């Protein structure tokens, strides 16, 4: 049993696709607000209209212009429709952030993005008032006393007028991931995200506390799939070589679990988990901890939506 348990740690689900060249923009983008000419999004699967809250403004950004938000004679931000643009089933958020008059170790809250599941729920990306907590990707569905989910990383090196890239990825059956400047900073694995519906609007910016903090946001993007680490790195301006498509690995958008007592390994796969071209086939394999060929595997054709795979471990000698 010890050998089997160790081997299960190395269970990998991988998608078989044709190799593709690195793309300048990851597939699956459903929302893009560059904030160059107006508050409206340049691209949106839902409504593109940006509705100002308070007194946000367009100021010099990282590329062209950016969005000035925060405490500007009250809370300042821009709201957009969530329908078509944001889903808690899975997705990614990419954003450039520049503190204007604050730093990462201050004791104030600075809001970057918010959405609201259910009646009283909250989904936030923000810099928290406790310096040791730092940057938070936070979900409180208000469903139970312990329903809060947090991924965070202290950012004491953040200074005024310095740009940083922030990305969040999530999957309802996988968890939440926080990236800072192209690198994975924190994750919360295997946590089921709420199935409560989102309220009609989401917001970039806003203020919490009325302490005068102001931030410039730029190049706001939302994706309908979980981005892989190399895709996030590319958005942060730090491109990496994508992994080979047939290399066993942990693929965002692939839920992988095992049930030792049930003698099964399970995976759930989305066809677009590795981007484009869409995967046609998925193979779930079990490898010995010491290396070598797979001792069990199952392969299946992928359909639209989430496709389950099940690997029977009952015939494997322990």
XYZ file of C-alpha atoms in Angstrom:
318
model
C 0.000 0.000 0.000
C 2.854 2.404 0.694
C 4.153 1.986 -2.837
C 0.733 2.600 -4.326
C 0.150 5.663 -2.206
C 3.446 7.198 -3.304
C 2.717 6.407 -6.918
C -0.641 8.102 -6.708
C 1.079 11.362 -5.926
C 2.553 11.118 -9.402
C -0.751 10.477 -11.155
C -0.851 12.765 -14.166
C -3.590 13.631 -16.585
C -2.308 14.904 -19.899
C -3.967 15.943 -23.112
C -2.840 14.722 -26.507
C -2.835 17.585 -28.993
C -0.865 18.643 -32.015
C 2.079 20.873 -31.022
C 1.270 24.536 -31.509
C 3.388 27.641 -31.672
C 3.395 30.008 -28.720
C 0.580 32.538 -29.101
C 0.787 36.208 -28.104
C -2.584 35.984 -26.368
C -3.821 32.870 -24.529
C -7.041 31.400 -25.951
C -10.320 31.904 -24.147
C -10.251 35.644 -23.540
C -13.826 36.839 -23.043
C -13.230 40.344 -21.669
C -10.616 43.004 -22.383
C -10.621 46.593 -21.119
C -7.432 48.495 -22.091
C -8.773 51.805 -20.665
C -7.167 53.720 -23.533
C -10.093 55.659 -24.980
C -12.993 55.090 -22.603
C -14.298 52.968 -19.731
C -15.928 50.572 -22.212
C -14.332 47.183 -22.832
C -12.721 46.697 -26.235
C -13.837 43.045 -26.225
C -16.519 41.279 -24.195
C -18.554 38.100 -24.506
C -21.202 40.010 -22.551
C -21.927 43.731 -22.580
C -18.909 45.980 -23.269
C -20.361 49.048 -21.534
C -18.424 50.344 -18.535
C -20.482 52.203 -15.940
C -18.388 54.578 -13.785
C -18.876 54.440 -10.031
C -17.882 57.718 -8.398
C -15.147 59.641 -10.221
C -12.658 57.296 -11.920
C -10.552 58.764 -14.701
C -8.202 57.803 -17.503
C -4.573 58.643 -16.773
C -1.186 57.573 -18.204
C -1.005 53.789 -17.929
C 1.470 51.033 -18.559
C 0.418 50.848 -22.207
C -1.395 53.956 -23.410
C -3.774 55.037 -20.702
C -4.916 53.344 -17.495
C -7.799 53.557 -15.055
C -7.377 55.646 -11.892
C -9.460 54.136 -9.066
C -9.674 54.180 -5.283
C -10.637 56.956 -2.893
C -11.288 59.878 -5.233
C -13.904 62.009 -3.508
C -15.523 58.728 -2.547
C -15.266 55.236 -4.034
C -14.142 55.272 -7.678
C -14.286 52.306 -10.038
C -15.991 50.976 -13.159
C -18.733 48.330 -13.279
C -19.483 45.844 -16.060
C -22.058 43.116 -16.559
C -20.986 39.699 -15.306
C -23.161 37.697 -17.739
C -20.890 36.244 -20.413
C -17.806 37.891 -18.924
C -17.289 36.058 -15.614
C -18.091 32.562 -14.333
C -17.138 30.856 -11.082
C -17.088 27.441 -12.772
C -13.604 28.306 -14.045
C -11.692 31.261 -15.400
C -8.751 33.633 -15.102
C -8.237 37.322 -14.347
C -5.195 39.264 -15.591
C -4.463 42.837 -14.543
C -1.631 45.356 -14.310
C -1.591 47.308 -11.033
C 0.332 50.433 -10.008
C 0.072 51.873 -6.467
C -0.104 55.622 -6.844
C 0.249 56.871 -3.270
C 0.599 53.710 -1.188
C 2.965 50.783 -0.696
C 2.591 47.071 -0.085
C 3.257 47.127 3.656
C 0.768 49.860 4.555
C -2.216 49.141 6.788
C -4.951 50.061 4.329
C -7.198 48.140 1.954
C -6.879 48.746 -1.802
C -9.482 47.181 -4.096
C -8.696 45.999 -7.621
C -11.588 43.711 -8.596
C -14.906 42.660 -7.018
C -17.890 40.456 -7.837
C -20.744 39.275 -5.637
C -22.101 35.683 -5.513
C -25.465 35.086 -3.872
C -27.101 37.697 -1.658
C -24.175 38.603 0.596
C -21.197 36.833 -0.976
C -17.969 38.508 -2.047
C -15.221 37.737 -4.560
C -12.320 40.154 -4.243
C -8.804 40.774 -5.487
C -7.251 43.401 -3.244
C -4.350 44.480 -1.063
C -5.394 43.772 2.525
C -4.837 46.101 5.476
C -2.720 43.522 7.336
C 0.778 43.715 5.800
C 1.583 40.057 6.505
C -1.453 39.028 4.429
C -0.648 41.368 1.558
C -2.360 40.659 -1.751
C -5.524 38.546 -1.427
C -7.693 36.625 -3.846
C -10.695 36.093 -1.606
C -14.036 34.300 -1.880
C -16.686 34.457 0.824
C -19.895 32.878 -0.435
C -21.644 33.567 2.888
C -22.969 29.993 2.845
C -21.416 28.650 6.052
C -19.100 29.811 8.873
C -16.077 28.156 7.212
C -16.966 28.834 3.576
C -14.296 31.512 3.095
C -11.430 30.706 0.726
C -8.272 32.789 0.599
C -5.013 32.740 -1.329
C -2.577 35.467 -0.425
C 1.008 36.690 -0.555
C 2.701 39.542 1.321
C 3.959 42.278 -1.034
C 6.277 44.451 1.104
C 8.338 45.334 -1.986
C 5.445 47.112 -3.717
C 6.210 50.834 -3.940
C 4.390 53.856 -5.408
C 4.620 54.306 -9.179
C 5.846 50.748 -9.803
C 3.824 48.416 -12.043
C 3.071 44.808 -11.086
C 1.220 42.106 -12.975
C -1.402 40.173 -10.998
C -3.330 37.127 -12.212
C -5.866 34.834 -10.579
C -7.098 31.511 -11.916
C -9.827 29.313 -10.503
C -11.850 26.176 -11.098
C -14.937 25.175 -9.171
C -13.549 21.691 -8.578
C -9.842 22.559 -8.419
C -9.307 25.631 -6.264
C -7.870 29.148 -6.512
C -4.437 30.320 -7.672
C -2.685 33.687 -7.304
C 0.190 34.826 -9.535
C 2.340 37.919 -8.987
C 4.655 39.202 -11.732
C 4.325 35.976 -13.684
C 5.060 33.545 -10.835
C 2.693 31.382 -8.803
C 2.524 33.000 -5.357
C -0.174 30.982 -3.561
C -2.868 28.376 -4.145
C -5.810 26.737 -2.426
C -6.266 23.258 -3.878
C -9.239 20.960 -4.002
C -11.747 23.437 -2.636
C -15.209 23.475 -4.172
C -16.196 26.995 -5.189
C -19.723 28.157 -4.562
C -22.483 27.429 -7.051
C -24.435 30.517 -6.053
C -25.164 32.789 -9.039
C -23.224 36.010 -9.432
C -24.954 39.355 -9.134
C -25.441 41.210 -12.431
C -22.377 43.457 -12.110
C -18.655 43.167 -11.387
C -16.301 46.051 -10.661
C -12.725 47.077 -11.329
C -11.485 49.426 -8.627
C -13.541 50.855 -5.798
C -12.530 51.883 -2.290
C -12.697 50.343 1.168
C -12.076 52.598 4.143
C -11.928 56.093 2.692
C -8.251 56.628 3.515
C -7.227 58.341 0.281
C -5.525 55.354 -1.415
C -5.390 55.540 -5.224
C -4.336 52.931 -7.800
C -3.913 52.799 -11.568
C -5.187 49.647 -13.315
C -4.417 48.671 -16.896
C -4.980 45.889 -19.443
C -7.822 44.173 -17.549
C -8.639 40.741 -18.982
C -10.917 37.826 -18.124
C -10.665 34.332 -19.602
C -13.197 31.490 -19.730
C -10.540 28.882 -18.832
C -7.805 28.408 -16.264
C -4.558 29.716 -17.724
C -1.419 27.611 -17.402
C 1.661 29.031 -15.626
C 3.486 29.689 -18.906
C 0.453 31.604 -20.237
C 0.338 33.801 -17.137
C 4.087 34.409 -17.415
C 3.647 35.565 -21.015
C 0.960 38.065 -19.970
C 3.364 39.366 -17.326
C 6.013 39.955 -19.974
C 8.128 36.995 -18.874
C 7.570 34.332 -21.553
C 8.400 30.706 -20.822
C 8.738 27.705 -23.117
C 5.419 25.814 -23.116
C 5.606 22.168 -21.996
C 5.459 19.444 -24.615
C 1.802 18.541 -25.246
C 2.322 14.848 -24.484
C 4.350 15.320 -21.302
C 2.534 14.006 -18.182
C 1.950 17.035 -16.009
C -0.519 18.942 -13.887
C -2.762 20.739 -16.378
C -4.987 23.634 -15.220
C -8.552 22.723 -16.087
C -7.981 19.043 -15.260
C -9.336 17.883 -11.918
C -7.351 14.883 -10.712
C -8.172 12.820 -7.641
C -7.903 9.275 -6.374
C -9.811 6.957 -4.094
C -7.499 4.331 -2.618
C -10.222 2.364 -0.872
C -12.353 2.468 -4.005
C -9.292 1.467 -6.066
C -9.937 4.161 -8.635
C -8.232 7.236 -10.030
C -10.488 9.941 -11.371
C -10.021 12.913 -13.679
C -12.323 15.506 -15.218
C -11.062 17.258 -18.335
C -12.122 20.274 -20.405
C -11.211 20.171 -24.085
C -9.768 23.692 -23.986
C -7.630 23.045 -20.888
C -4.424 23.429 -22.920
C -5.788 26.152 -25.193
C -5.936 25.788 -28.945
C -6.158 23.614 -30.916
C -8.737 21.926 -28.725
C -7.659 18.588 -27.297
C -9.241 15.578 -28.959
C -8.064 12.869 -26.567
C -7.170 12.616 -22.877
C -5.094 9.875 -21.263
C -4.961 9.228 -17.520
C -1.894 7.197 -16.504
C -0.354 5.759 -13.348
C 3.453 5.689 -13.172
C 5.701 3.970 -10.622
C 7.349 6.343 -8.190
C 10.770 5.016 -9.241
C 10.080 5.809 -12.898
C 9.474 3.662 -15.943
C 6.430 2.949 -18.070
C 2.864 3.448 -16.966
C 1.403 0.481 -15.077
C -2.168 1.463 -15.917
C -3.849 3.997 -18.146
C -7.126 4.849 -19.779
C -7.701 6.983 -22.863
C -10.903 8.612 -24.071
C -12.180 10.882 -26.801
C -13.199 14.281 -25.486
C -16.609 15.815 -26.039
C -17.823 19.326 -25.310
C -18.014 20.313 -21.667
C -16.357 18.462 -18.785
C -15.374 14.874 -19.614
C -14.779 12.318 -16.802
C -12.057 9.654 -16.882
C -11.823 6.703 -14.489
C -8.813 4.449 -14.032
C -9.357 1.031 -12.417
C -6.519 0.246 -9.973
C -7.924 -3.070 -8.714
C -5.732 -5.198 -11.002
C -2.458 -3.488 -10.064
C -0.313 -5.588 -7.681
C 0.593 -3.742 -4.485
